Structures are given as structure tokens and as C-alpha cells.
PDB file of C-alpha atoms in Angstrom:
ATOM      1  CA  UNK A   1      -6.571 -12.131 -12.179  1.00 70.00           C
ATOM      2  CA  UNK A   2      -5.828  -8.424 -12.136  1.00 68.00           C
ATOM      3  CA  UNK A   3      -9.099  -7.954  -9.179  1.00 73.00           C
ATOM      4  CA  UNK A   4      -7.187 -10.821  -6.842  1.00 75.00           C
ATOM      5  CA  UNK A   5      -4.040  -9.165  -7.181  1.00 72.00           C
ATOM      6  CA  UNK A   6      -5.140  -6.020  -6.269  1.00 74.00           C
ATOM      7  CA  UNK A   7      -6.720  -7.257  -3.217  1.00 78.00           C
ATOM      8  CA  UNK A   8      -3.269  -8.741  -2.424  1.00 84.00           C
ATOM      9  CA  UNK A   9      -1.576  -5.571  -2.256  1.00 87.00           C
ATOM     10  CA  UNK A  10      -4.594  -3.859  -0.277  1.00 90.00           C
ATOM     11  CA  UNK A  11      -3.907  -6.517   2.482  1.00 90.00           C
ATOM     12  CA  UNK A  12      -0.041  -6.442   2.439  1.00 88.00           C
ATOM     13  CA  UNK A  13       0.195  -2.777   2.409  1.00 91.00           C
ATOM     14  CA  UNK A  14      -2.665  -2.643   5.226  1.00 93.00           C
ATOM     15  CA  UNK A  15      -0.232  -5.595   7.334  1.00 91.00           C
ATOM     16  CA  UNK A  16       3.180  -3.130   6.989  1.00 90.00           C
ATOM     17  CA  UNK A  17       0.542  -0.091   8.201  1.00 92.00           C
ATOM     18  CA  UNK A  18      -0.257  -2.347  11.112  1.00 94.00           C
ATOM     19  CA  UNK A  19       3.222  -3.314  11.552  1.00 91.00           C
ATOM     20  CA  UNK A  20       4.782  -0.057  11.835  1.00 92.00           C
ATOM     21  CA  UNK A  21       2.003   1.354  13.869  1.00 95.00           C
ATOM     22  CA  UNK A  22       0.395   3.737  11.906  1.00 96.00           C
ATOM     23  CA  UNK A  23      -2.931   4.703  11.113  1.00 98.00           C
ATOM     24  CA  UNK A  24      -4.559   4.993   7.700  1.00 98.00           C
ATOM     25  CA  UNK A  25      -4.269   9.316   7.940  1.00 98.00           C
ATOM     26  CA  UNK A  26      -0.459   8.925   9.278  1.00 98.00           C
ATOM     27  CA  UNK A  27       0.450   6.594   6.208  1.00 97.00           C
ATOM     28  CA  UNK A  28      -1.809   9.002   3.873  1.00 97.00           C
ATOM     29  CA  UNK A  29       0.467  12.041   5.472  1.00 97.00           C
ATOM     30  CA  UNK A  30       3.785  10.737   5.200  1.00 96.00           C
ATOM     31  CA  UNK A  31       2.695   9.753   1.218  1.00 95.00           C
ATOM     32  CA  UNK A  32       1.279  12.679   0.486  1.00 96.00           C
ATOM     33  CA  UNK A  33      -2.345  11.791  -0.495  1.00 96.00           C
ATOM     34  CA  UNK A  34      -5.649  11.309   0.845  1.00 97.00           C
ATOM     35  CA  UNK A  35      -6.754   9.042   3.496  1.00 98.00           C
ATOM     36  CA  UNK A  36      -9.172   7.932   1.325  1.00 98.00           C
ATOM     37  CA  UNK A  37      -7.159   6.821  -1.681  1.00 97.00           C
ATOM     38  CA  UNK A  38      -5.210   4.288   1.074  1.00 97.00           C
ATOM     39  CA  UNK A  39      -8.383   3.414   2.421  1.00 97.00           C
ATOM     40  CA  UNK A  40      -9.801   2.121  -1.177  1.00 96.00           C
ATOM     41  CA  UNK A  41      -6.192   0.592  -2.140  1.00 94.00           C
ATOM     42  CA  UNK A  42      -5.986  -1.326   0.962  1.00 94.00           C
ATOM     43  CA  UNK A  43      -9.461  -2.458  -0.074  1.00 93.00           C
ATOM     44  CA  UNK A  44      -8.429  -3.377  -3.530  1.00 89.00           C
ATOM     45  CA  UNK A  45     -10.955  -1.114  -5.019  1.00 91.00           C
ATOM     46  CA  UNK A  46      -7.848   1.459  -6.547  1.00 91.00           C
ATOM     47  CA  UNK A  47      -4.845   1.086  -7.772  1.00 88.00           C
ATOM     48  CA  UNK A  48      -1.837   2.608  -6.456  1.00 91.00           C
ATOM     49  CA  UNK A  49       0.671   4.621  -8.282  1.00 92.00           C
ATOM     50  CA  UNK A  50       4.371   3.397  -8.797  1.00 87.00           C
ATOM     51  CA  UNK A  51       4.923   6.527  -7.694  1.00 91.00           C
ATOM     52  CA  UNK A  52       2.826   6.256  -4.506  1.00 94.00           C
ATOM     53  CA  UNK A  53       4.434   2.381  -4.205  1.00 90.00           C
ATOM     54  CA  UNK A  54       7.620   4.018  -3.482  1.00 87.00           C
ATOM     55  CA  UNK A  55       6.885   6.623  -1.123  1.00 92.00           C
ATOM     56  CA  UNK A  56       5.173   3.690   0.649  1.00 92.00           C
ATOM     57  CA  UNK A  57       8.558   1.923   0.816  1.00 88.00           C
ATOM     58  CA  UNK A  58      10.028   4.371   1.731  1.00 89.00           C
ATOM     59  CA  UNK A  59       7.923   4.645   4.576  1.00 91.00           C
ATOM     60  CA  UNK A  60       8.239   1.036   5.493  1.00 89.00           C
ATOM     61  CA  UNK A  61      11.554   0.981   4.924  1.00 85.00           C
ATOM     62  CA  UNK A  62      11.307  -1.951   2.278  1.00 78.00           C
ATOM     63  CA  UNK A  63      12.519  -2.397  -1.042  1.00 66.00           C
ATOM     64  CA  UNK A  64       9.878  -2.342  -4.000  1.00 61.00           C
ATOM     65  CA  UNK A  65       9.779  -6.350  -4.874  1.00 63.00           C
ATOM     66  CA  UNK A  66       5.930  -6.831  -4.883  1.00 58.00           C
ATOM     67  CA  UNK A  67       5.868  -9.361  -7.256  1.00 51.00           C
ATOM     68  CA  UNK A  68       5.627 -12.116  -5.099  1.00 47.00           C
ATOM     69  CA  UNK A  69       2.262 -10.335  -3.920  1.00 53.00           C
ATOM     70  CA  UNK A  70       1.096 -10.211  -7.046  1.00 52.00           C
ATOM     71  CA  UNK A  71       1.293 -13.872  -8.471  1.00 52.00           C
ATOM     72  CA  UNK A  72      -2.084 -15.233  -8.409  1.00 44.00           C
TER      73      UNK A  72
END
């Protein structure tokens, strides 16, 4: 379901913040958006853009195939 999913990302975007060493305010900064709005995606409780999806890449230096993330 759509809820799980979510949840997914949350987690596996909160692991590649861990595993490049940043902090929930340094990802926010390098994306361009609040602290916040990572804070509730990495939660699952928000959705992130596509456009916010890859400025994360970007930032992690990872391609954009999700969908592995998102099977339920």
C-alpha cells in the first residue's frame, strides 16, 4: 500500500543521510527546503517531490531507481 511505501522511502533516504554523514538541516540545505519537510518524509508522514527526489540524488550521488523501494 501507498502508507508502507512511503515509510520505505522515509527509511532509505534517512540510511543514505546516515551514510554520507549528514544531518537532517545539512541534507535540508543542500535540497533547498526545510528541515522539517525531511524530517516528516523520512517519517513517511509526506511525500517528497520528484523534484526534491533528484536534488536528493544528487546529493547522494545515486541514480533515481527507487522502485525497488517502493514494491510492497
Amino acid at each position: 500500500n501507498l502508507e508502507k511505501q512511503m515509510t520505505n522511502l522515509g527509511k532509505y533516504i534517512k540510511g543514505m543521510r546516515i551514510k554520507y554523514n549528514m544531518s537532517i538541516k545539512q541534507l535540508a540545505k543542500k535540497c533547498d527546503c526545510s528541515h522539517q519537510h525531511i524530517s516528516n518524509i523520512e517519517a513517511g508522514r509526506s511525500d517528497p517531490s520528484l523534484f526534491l527526489l533528484r536534488r536528493m540524488a544528487e546529493v547522494f550521488e545515486s541514480n533515481l531507481n527507487i522502485s525497488f523501494i517502493l514494491k510492497t
